[in-house]
Coordinates of C-alpha atoms and ligand atoms in Angstrom, one line a residue:
M36 CA 0.0 0.1 0.2
D37 CA 1.2 3.5 -0.5
K38 CA 1.4 5.4 2.6
Y39 CA 1.2 8.6 0.2
W40 CA -2.5 7.8 -1.0
R41 CA -5.3 10.1 -0.4
F42 CA -8.8 8.6 1.0
E43 CA -10.6 8.8 -2.0
T44 CA -7.6 6.6 -3.9
A45 CA -7.4 4.1 -0.9
A46 CA -11.0 3.9 -0.9
V47 CA -10.4 2.6 -4.3
H48 CA -7.2 0.2 -3.9
A49 CA -6.2 -0.2 -0.8
G50 CA -5.9 -3.9 0.4
Y51 CA -5.9 -5.2 -3.3
E52 CA -3.0 -5.7 -5.8
P53 CA -4.0 -7.5 -8.7
S54 CA -1.0 -9.0 -9.2
E55 CA -1.6 -11.1 -6.0
S56 CA -4.5 -13.0 -8.1
Q57 CA -3.8 -13.7 -11.5
T58 CA -3.8 -10.4 -12.5
S59 CA -7.5 -9.9 -12.2
V60 CA -8.2 -6.2 -11.4
A61 CA -11.6 -7.1 -9.5
P62 CA -10.5 -8.5 -6.2
P63 CA -11.6 -12.6 -6.6
I64 CA -14.1 -14.2 -4.5
Y65 CA -12.5 -17.1 -2.3
Q66 CA -15.6 -19.2 -2.5
T67 CA -14.2 -22.1 -0.2
A68 CA -14.7 -23.3 3.6
A69 CA -11.1 -24.8 3.4
F70 CA -7.9 -24.7 2.3
A71 CA -5.6 -28.0 1.8
F72 CA -2.1 -28.3 3.3
N73 CA 0.9 -29.0 1.2
D74 CA 2.2 -31.7 3.4
A75 CA 1.9 -32.6 7.0
Q76 CA 4.7 -29.8 8.1
H77 CA 3.0 -27.5 6.2
A78 CA -0.1 -27.9 8.4
V79 CA 1.9 -27.8 11.4
D80 CA 3.3 -24.5 10.8
L81 CA 0.2 -22.9 9.8
F82 CA -1.6 -24.5 13.4
D83 CA 1.9 -23.1 15.4
G84 CA 1.9 -19.7 13.3
R85 CA 5.5 -19.9 12.0
E86 CA 4.1 -19.8 8.5
S87 CA 1.0 -17.6 7.5
G88 CA -1.7 -18.7 5.6
P89 CA -5.3 -19.6 5.6
I90 CA -6.9 -22.5 6.6
Y91 CA -10.3 -22.7 7.3
S92 CA -12.8 -19.8 6.5
R93 CA -14.1 -19.1 9.8
I94 CA -10.5 -18.3 11.3
A95 CA -9.5 -16.5 7.9
N96 CA -10.5 -15.9 4.5
P97 CA -8.2 -14.0 1.6
T98 CA -11.1 -12.1 0.7
V99 CA -12.6 -10.7 3.7
Q100 CA -8.9 -10.1 4.5
M101 CA -8.7 -7.8 1.3
L102 CA -12.2 -5.8 2.9
E103 CA -10.4 -5.6 6.1
A104 CA -6.9 -4.1 4.6
R105 CA -9.3 -1.5 3.3
V106 CA -11.2 -0.8 6.1
A107 CA -8.3 -0.6 8.5
T108 CA -6.4 2.0 6.1
L109 CA -9.3 4.1 5.9
E110 CA -9.7 4.3 9.8
Q111 CA -5.4 4.5 10.1
G112 CA -5.5 1.5 12.3
V113 CA -3.1 -1.0 12.2
G114 CA -5.5 -3.9 11.4
A115 CA -9.0 -5.1 11.5
T116 CA -11.5 -7.8 11.8
A117 CA -14.4 -8.6 9.5
V118 CA -17.6 -9.7 11.0
A119 CA -21.1 -10.8 10.2
S120 CA -23.0 -7.5 10.7
G121 CA -22.1 -4.6 12.8
Q122 CA -23.7 -6.2 16.2
A123 CA -21.1 -9.3 15.8
A124 CA -18.3 -6.4 15.5
L125 CA -19.7 -4.3 18.9
A126 CA -20.0 -8.1 20.5
C127 CA -16.9 -8.9 19.8
A128 CA -15.3 -5.7 20.4
F129 CA -16.5 -5.8 24.0
L130 CA -15.7 -9.6 24.4
T131 CA -12.1 -9.0 23.3
L132 CA -11.6 -7.1 26.6
T133 CA -14.1 -7.9 29.3
E134 CA -14.9 -11.2 31.8
A135 CA -17.9 -11.3 34.5
G136 CA -17.2 -8.4 37.1
S137 CA -15.7 -5.8 34.8
N138 CA -17.9 -2.7 33.3
I139 CA -17.9 -0.4 30.1
V140 CA -18.6 3.2 30.8
S141 CA -20.9 4.0 27.6
A142 CA -22.6 7.3 26.5
S143 CA -26.3 6.7 26.9
S144 CA -27.7 7.6 23.7
L145 CA -27.0 4.5 21.0
Y146 CA -28.3 2.3 18.3
G147 CA -31.5 0.7 20.3
T148 CA -29.3 -2.6 19.7
T149 CA -26.4 -1.7 21.3
Y150 CA -28.0 -0.4 24.1
N151 CA -29.5 -3.7 24.7
L152 CA -26.2 -5.5 24.2
L153 CA -24.7 -3.6 26.8
G154 CA -27.7 -3.0 29.0
H155 CA -29.8 -6.4 28.8
L156 CA -27.4 -9.4 27.2
L157 CA -23.6 -8.7 28.5
P158 CA -25.0 -8.2 32.0
Q159 CA -26.6 -11.4 32.1
Y160 CA -23.1 -12.9 31.7
G161 CA -21.8 -10.4 34.3
I162 CA -20.3 -8.0 32.4
K163 CA -21.9 -4.7 33.4
A164 CA -22.7 -1.5 31.5
R165 CA -22.8 1.8 33.1
F166 CA -24.4 4.8 30.9
A167 CA -23.6 8.2 31.0
D168 CA -25.3 11.4 29.3
S169 CA -23.5 11.8 26.2
N170 CA -22.8 15.5 26.5
D171 CA -21.9 15.2 30.4
L172 CA -17.5 14.3 30.8
N173 CA -18.2 14.5 34.4
Q174 CA -20.6 11.6 34.3
F175 CA -18.0 9.5 32.3
Q176 CA -15.0 10.4 34.5
A177 CA -17.6 9.4 37.9
L178 CA -18.5 6.3 36.2
V179 CA -14.9 4.5 35.1
D180 CA -13.4 2.7 38.3
G181 CA -11.2 -0.2 38.4
D182 CA -13.2 -2.6 36.8
T183 CA -13.9 -0.4 33.5
R184 CA -12.2 -2.3 30.4
A185 CA -13.1 0.6 27.8
V186 CA -15.5 3.7 27.6
F187 CA -17.3 3.6 24.2
C188 CA -19.4 5.9 22.3
E189 CA -20.9 6.6 18.8
T190 CA -18.9 9.5 16.9
I191 CA -22.8 10.5 15.7
A192 CA -25.2 9.2 18.2
N193 CA -28.4 7.0 16.3
P194 CA -30.8 8.2 16.6
A195 CA -30.1 11.2 19.6
G196 CA -27.9 12.7 17.0
D197 CA -25.3 13.7 20.0
V198 CA -21.4 13.7 18.6
A199 CA -19.0 12.7 20.7
D200 CA -16.0 14.9 22.1
I201 CA -13.7 12.2 21.1
E202 CA -10.6 13.8 22.4
A203 CA -11.7 14.5 26.1
L204 CA -13.3 11.2 26.1
A205 CA -10.0 9.8 25.0
N206 CA -7.8 11.6 27.1
L207 CA -10.4 11.0 30.4
A208 CA -10.1 7.3 29.3
H209 CA -6.5 7.2 29.4
E210 CA -5.9 9.0 32.6
R211 CA -7.8 6.0 33.9
G212 CA -5.8 3.5 32.0
V213 CA -8.4 2.3 29.7
P214 CA -9.3 2.3 25.7
L215 CA -11.7 4.1 24.3
I216 CA -13.9 2.6 21.7
V217 CA -16.0 4.5 19.4
D218 CA -18.5 3.3 16.9
N219 CA -17.8 5.2 13.7
T220 CA -20.7 4.0 11.8
V221 CA -22.7 7.2 10.7
A222 CA -19.8 9.7 10.5
T223 CA -17.7 7.0 8.1
P224 CA -13.9 7.2 7.8
Y225 CA -14.5 10.1 5.5
L226 CA -15.9 12.7 7.9
C227 CA -14.0 11.6 10.9
Q228 CA -11.2 9.0 11.4
P229 CA -11.7 8.7 15.7
L230 CA -8.2 7.0 15.7
S231 CA -6.4 10.1 14.8
H232 CA -8.3 12.2 17.6
G233 CA -7.3 9.6 20.3
A234 CA -9.6 6.8 20.1
D235 CA -7.9 3.5 20.6
I236 CA -10.4 1.0 18.5
V237 CA -13.1 1.6 16.1
V238 CA -16.3 -0.4 15.2
H239 CA -18.4 -0.5 12.0
S240 CA -21.7 -1.7 10.9
L241 CA -20.6 -1.6 7.6
T242 CA -24.2 -2.5 6.4
K243 CA -24.5 1.1 6.3
Y244 CA -22.4 3.9 4.5
M245 CA -19.6 1.8 4.1
G246 CA -21.2 -0.3 1.9
G247 CA -24.0 1.9 0.9
H248 CA -26.0 0.0 -1.5
G249 CA -28.0 -2.0 1.6
A250 CA -27.8 -5.2 -0.3
A251 CA -25.6 -6.8 2.5
L252 CA -24.6 -7.0 6.5
G253 CA -21.6 -6.5 7.9
G254 CA -19.4 -5.5 10.2
A255 CA -15.3 -4.5 11.2
V256 CA -13.9 -4.1 13.9
V257 CA -10.3 -1.8 14.0
D258 CA -7.4 -1.7 16.1
G259 CA -5.3 1.6 16.5
G260 CA -2.5 -0.1 17.8
K261 CA -1.5 2.5 19.9
F262 CA -3.4 1.3 23.6
P263 CA -0.2 0.0 26.5
W264 CA -1.9 -3.3 27.2
D265 CA 1.1 -4.2 28.7
D266 CA 1.2 -1.3 31.2
H267 CA -2.0 -2.8 32.9
P268 CA -1.6 -6.2 33.2
R269 CA -3.9 -7.1 36.0
K270 CA -7.0 -5.1 33.9
F271 CA -5.7 -6.7 30.3
S272 CA -4.4 -10.1 31.8
R273 CA -6.6 -11.8 28.5
L274 CA -4.0 -9.6 26.4
T275 CA -0.9 -10.0 28.7
A276 CA -1.2 -13.2 30.1
P277 CA -0.6 -16.4 28.7
D278 CA -4.0 -17.7 26.9
D279 CA -5.2 -21.3 27.3
S280 CA -7.1 -21.2 24.1
H281 CA -4.5 -20.3 22.2
H282 CA -0.7 -22.0 22.2
Q283 CA -0.8 -20.4 26.2
T284 CA 1.0 -17.5 24.1
S285 CA 0.3 -14.0 25.2
F286 CA -1.2 -11.6 22.8
T287 CA 0.8 -8.5 23.3
Q288 CA 4.2 -10.8 23.6
T289 CA 3.3 -12.0 19.7
Y290 CA 1.3 -9.9 18.3
G291 CA 2.8 -6.7 19.8
H292 CA 0.9 -3.5 18.4
R293 CA -1.8 -5.8 17.3
A294 CA -2.5 -8.0 20.3
Y295 CA -6.4 -6.4 20.9
I296 CA -7.2 -7.4 17.1
A297 CA -5.2 -10.6 17.0
R298 CA -7.6 -11.3 20.2
C299 CA -10.6 -10.3 18.7
A300 CA -10.0 -11.9 15.7
S301 CA -8.7 -15.8 17.0
V302 CA -11.0 -15.7 20.1
P303 CA -14.6 -14.1 20.1
L304 CA -15.0 -14.1 16.7
R305 CA -13.0 -17.7 16.1
N306 CA -15.4 -19.1 19.0
L307 CA -18.6 -17.5 18.7
G308 CA -18.1 -17.7 14.8
A309 CA -20.2 -14.7 13.5
V310 CA -18.1 -14.8 10.4
M311 CA -18.4 -12.9 7.4
A312 CA -18.8 -14.9 3.6
P313 CA -16.2 -13.9 1.0
A314 CA -19.1 -12.7 -1.6
T315 CA -20.4 -10.3 1.4
A316 CA -16.6 -8.8 1.3
I317 CA -16.6 -8.4 -2.4
S318 CA -19.9 -6.3 -2.0
I319 CA -18.8 -4.1 1.1
M320 CA -15.2 -3.5 -1.2
Q321 CA -17.1 -2.3 -4.1
G322 CA -19.5 0.1 -2.0
I323 CA -16.6 1.7 -0.2
E324 CA -15.2 2.3 -3.7
T325 CA -18.1 4.9 -3.6
L326 CA -18.0 6.2 -0.1
A327 CA -16.3 9.7 -0.8
L328 CA -18.6 10.8 -3.9
R329 CA -21.6 9.2 -1.9
M330 CA -21.3 10.9 1.5
E331 CA -20.2 14.4 -0.6
R332 CA -23.7 14.1 -2.2
I333 CA -25.6 12.7 1.1
C334 CA -24.4 15.4 3.4
F335 CA -25.4 18.3 0.7
N336 CA -28.9 16.8 0.2
A337 CA -29.4 16.5 4.1
T338 CA -28.0 20.3 4.8
L339 CA -31.0 21.1 2.1
I340 CA -33.4 18.9 3.8
A341 CA -32.4 19.7 7.2
G342 CA -33.1 23.6 5.9
F343 CA -36.3 22.9 4.5
L344 CA -37.8 21.4 7.3
Q345 CA -36.8 24.6 9.7
Q346 CA -38.9 26.2 8.0
H347 CA -41.7 24.0 7.6
P348 CA -44.6 24.4 9.5
C349 CA -45.4 20.8 10.4
A350 CA -41.8 19.6 11.7
E351 CA -41.7 21.5 15.8
W352 CA -38.3 21.1 15.3
V353 CA -35.2 20.0 13.8
R354 CA -31.9 17.8 14.6
Y355 CA -29.0 17.6 12.2
A356 CA -25.8 17.8 12.9
G357 CA -24.8 19.7 9.9
L358 CA -26.9 22.6 10.9
P359 CA -25.3 26.0 12.2
N360 CA -27.5 26.1 15.1
Y361 CA -27.0 22.3 16.5
H362 CA -26.8 21.8 20.0
N363 CA -23.1 20.1 19.4
A364 CA -21.9 22.6 16.4
E365 CA -18.4 23.0 17.9
L366 CA -17.7 19.2 17.6
V367 CA -19.1 19.1 14.4
K368 CA -16.4 21.7 13.6
K369 CA -14.0 20.1 15.1
Y370 CA -14.1 16.1 14.4
L371 CA -16.6 16.1 11.4
N372 CA -15.3 19.3 9.4
G373 CA -18.7 20.8 9.9
Q374 CA -20.5 18.2 7.7
G375 CA -23.0 15.9 9.4
S376 CA -23.4 12.9 7.0
G377 CA -27.0 11.7 6.5
V378 CA -29.4 10.9 9.4
L379 CA -31.5 13.9 10.0
S380 CA -35.0 14.0 12.8
F381 CA -37.1 16.3 13.4
G382 CA -40.8 16.2 15.4
I383 CA -43.7 15.9 13.0
K384 CA -46.5 18.1 14.7
G385 CA -49.1 15.6 16.1
G386 CA -46.5 13.2 17.3
A387 CA -46.7 9.4 16.8
S388 CA -50.2 9.4 15.3
A389 CA -49.2 12.4 12.6
G390 CA -45.8 10.3 12.3
A391 CA -47.9 7.0 11.2
K392 CA -49.9 9.1 8.6
F393 CA -46.7 10.9 7.5
Q394 CA -44.7 7.2 6.4
D395 CA -48.1 6.2 5.1
A396 CA -48.1 9.1 2.6
L397 CA -44.5 8.7 1.5
R398 CA -44.3 8.1 -2.4
L399 CA -40.3 7.8 -3.7
I400 CA -38.7 7.7 0.6
R401 CA -39.1 4.0 1.4
R402 CA -40.2 3.3 4.9
S403 CA -37.2 1.5 6.2
V404 CA -35.1 1.3 9.9
N405 CA -32.1 0.8 8.0
L406 CA -29.9 4.1 7.1
G407 CA -27.1 4.7 5.0
D408 CA -28.3 3.4 1.6
C409 CA -28.1 5.2 -1.5
K410 CA -31.9 5.6 -1.3
T411 CA -33.7 7.7 1.1
L412 CA -35.3 6.1 3.9
A413 CA -37.7 7.1 6.3
C414 CA -38.9 5.8 10.3
H415 CA -40.2 6.2 13.6
P416 CA -37.9 4.6 15.8
A417 CA -40.2 4.3 18.7
S418 CA -42.7 2.0 17.2
T419 CA -39.6 0.2 15.4
T420 CA -36.4 0.2 16.3
H421 CA -36.2 1.2 19.9
R422 CA -39.4 -0.4 20.3
Q423 CA -38.0 -3.3 22.9
L424 CA -36.9 -0.3 25.4
S425 CA -38.7 0.8 28.4
D426 CA -39.5 4.3 28.7
E427 CA -36.6 5.3 30.3
G428 CA -34.4 3.3 27.8
L429 CA -36.0 5.4 25.2
A430 CA -35.7 8.5 27.0
K431 CA -31.9 7.7 27.7
S432 CA -31.6 6.9 23.9
G433 CA -33.4 10.7 22.9
V434 CA -36.5 9.1 21.4
T435 CA -39.3 10.7 22.1
D436 CA -42.7 9.8 20.6
D437 CA -43.3 12.3 17.5
L438 CA -39.4 11.5 16.4
I439 CA -38.9 10.6 12.7
R440 CA -35.5 9.3 11.3
L441 CA -34.6 10.1 7.9
S442 CA -31.4 8.5 6.4
I443 CA -30.7 10.5 3.4
G444 CA -29.7 9.0 0.3
I445 CA -27.8 10.5 -3.0
E446 CA -31.6 11.0 -5.3
H447 CA -31.6 14.4 -6.4
V448 CA -32.6 16.2 -3.6
D449 CA -35.7 18.1 -5.7
D450 CA -37.5 14.9 -6.0
L451 CA -36.7 14.4 -2.0
L452 CA -38.1 17.5 -1.1
S453 CA -41.7 17.5 -3.4
D454 CA -42.1 14.1 -1.6
L455 CA -41.3 15.5 1.7
D456 CA -43.8 18.4 1.4
Q457 CA -46.5 16.2 0.0
A458 CA -46.4 13.4 3.1
L459 CA -45.6 16.3 5.4
A460 CA -49.1 17.9 4.4
G461 CA -50.9 14.0 4.4
S462 CA -49.9 14.0 8.0
Q463 CA -52.2 16.7 9.1
R464 CA -55.0 15.5 7.3
Ligands
LIG75 C1 -26.6 -0.4 12.1 C2 -26.3 -0.2 13.5 C3 -25.5 -1.1 14.3 C4 -25.9 -2.4 14.4 O1 -25.2 -3.0 12.9 P1 -25.6 -4.0 12.1 O2 -25.2 -4.2 10.9 O3 -27.2 -3.9 11.4 O4 -25.6 -5.1 12.9 C5 -24.4 -0.5 14.7 N1 -24.2 0.6 15.6 C6 -24.8 2.0 14.6 C7 -24.4 3.0 15.5 C8 -26.1 1.2 13.6 O5 -26.3 2.4 12.7

C-alpha cells in the first residue's frame, strides 16, 4: 500500500493488488470453506503460526482479509477484523476486553440494539454497562473504576444525534488506564477518523454507509494499535497473560501492537463464529469504492432538507449535525469538518399518529429502519428500532414519540423535497 494515497484513492485500491491473483482487476472471491495443506509439516507450521496462510474460513479468508485491509487503511488502524454484522462487531469488540465482574462505561445515547447488548445481554454474563449522559464528561469520569475495561460512544449517536467529544473522552479514559472504543458507523471515516483524535478502537456496521447499497450486512472492528495494554497487566490479562485457548501465548508478546485485533479474531470471533461470507466482503468493498462521492452528495442533500424542514410548519423541531445552530456545533466543526452525514431527525406536529400518516403518505422515500443506503429512508424509531426499550431506555437514548428519522440518500434533492412536502401535508389530514 502506498502510504501517500489520499482517502478517495485508498477507498478504491487499498487491500488489493491485481498481481496477487492472476492479474484480475476486480478482487477475487475465494468461495471456499477450507484450504488444503501442502503436506503434514505445512499444517503444523500453519497451526503453530510459523508460516502464515489460510486454514479455514472461520479463522481467515483471503477475500475477507482484503476488505479488512481496506477498512483498516481508511481508519488509519494497524488491523481490522470483518464480521457478519455491526452487532457482531460490537459484541466481539467488547468481549475481547471483558470478563464477568468487569464493566463498560458507555454514552447513553446509542443505537437501540447496542443499548440492549450492553444494558441487557452482557449483564446476564456478569459484564456490566454504566451509562453516562453523552454530553456530560463528568458523568463518564465518575463512572470509570478499577473494573472498567473501556469507555464507549458513537461518533454521531443514532438517532439522538449527539456528537462525541472524542479527544476529551480519550484523555479521560487514558488517565484511568482504559481504551476508548468508538462506533463510527454514522460518521464514516470520510468525515471522521476517531483513531486520529485519540480513540483506540473503532467499530463499524458496514451495512450502512460503508457498503452504501443496503444489499449486505457486515461489521468491522479496527485496532489503532497504540493502547499500552502491558502497562495495565491486571486489567488486561486476557491480552498480556498466556492464553489457555491459544497455545499458551500472550497476545501482546506474540502480536505486539496488533494484540487487541489478534485476540478479537482468534478468540471471540473464532469461538462465536459470526464470520463474514467472502461474497459479502466483495459487495462491501465495491460499496466502499464510492464512499467519498456518496458522502458528499448525502451531506449536500441532508443540509438542504434540514433547512427545508426548519422552515416547515409541520416540523416542530429539526436535529441535524450539519445545521449551524446544532447543540454540538463546535464538536461537528472539530471532528466532522462541519458536515453532518445523512441521518437527521425531526419532530412531527401531531406526534405519533401524525407520524404514522406521514409514513403512509410517502411515495418516493422508503419506509425502512435501515440507514446509510443510496435510497432515502424514513422511520419512526419509537415504534420500530427502539420498540423493545422501556420508557426510561427511550428517554435515555433520546427517542421521543414524535421523532421521525430520515436517512438521506443520493437521489436528486428536488424529488426528495417534493415527496417530503406532500407527505407532511398528508400527515395533518
Ligand atoms: C446499524 C448500526 C449498528 C448495527 O449494525 P448491523 O450491521 O445492523 O448489525 C450498530 N451501530 C450503529 C450506529 C448502527 O447504525
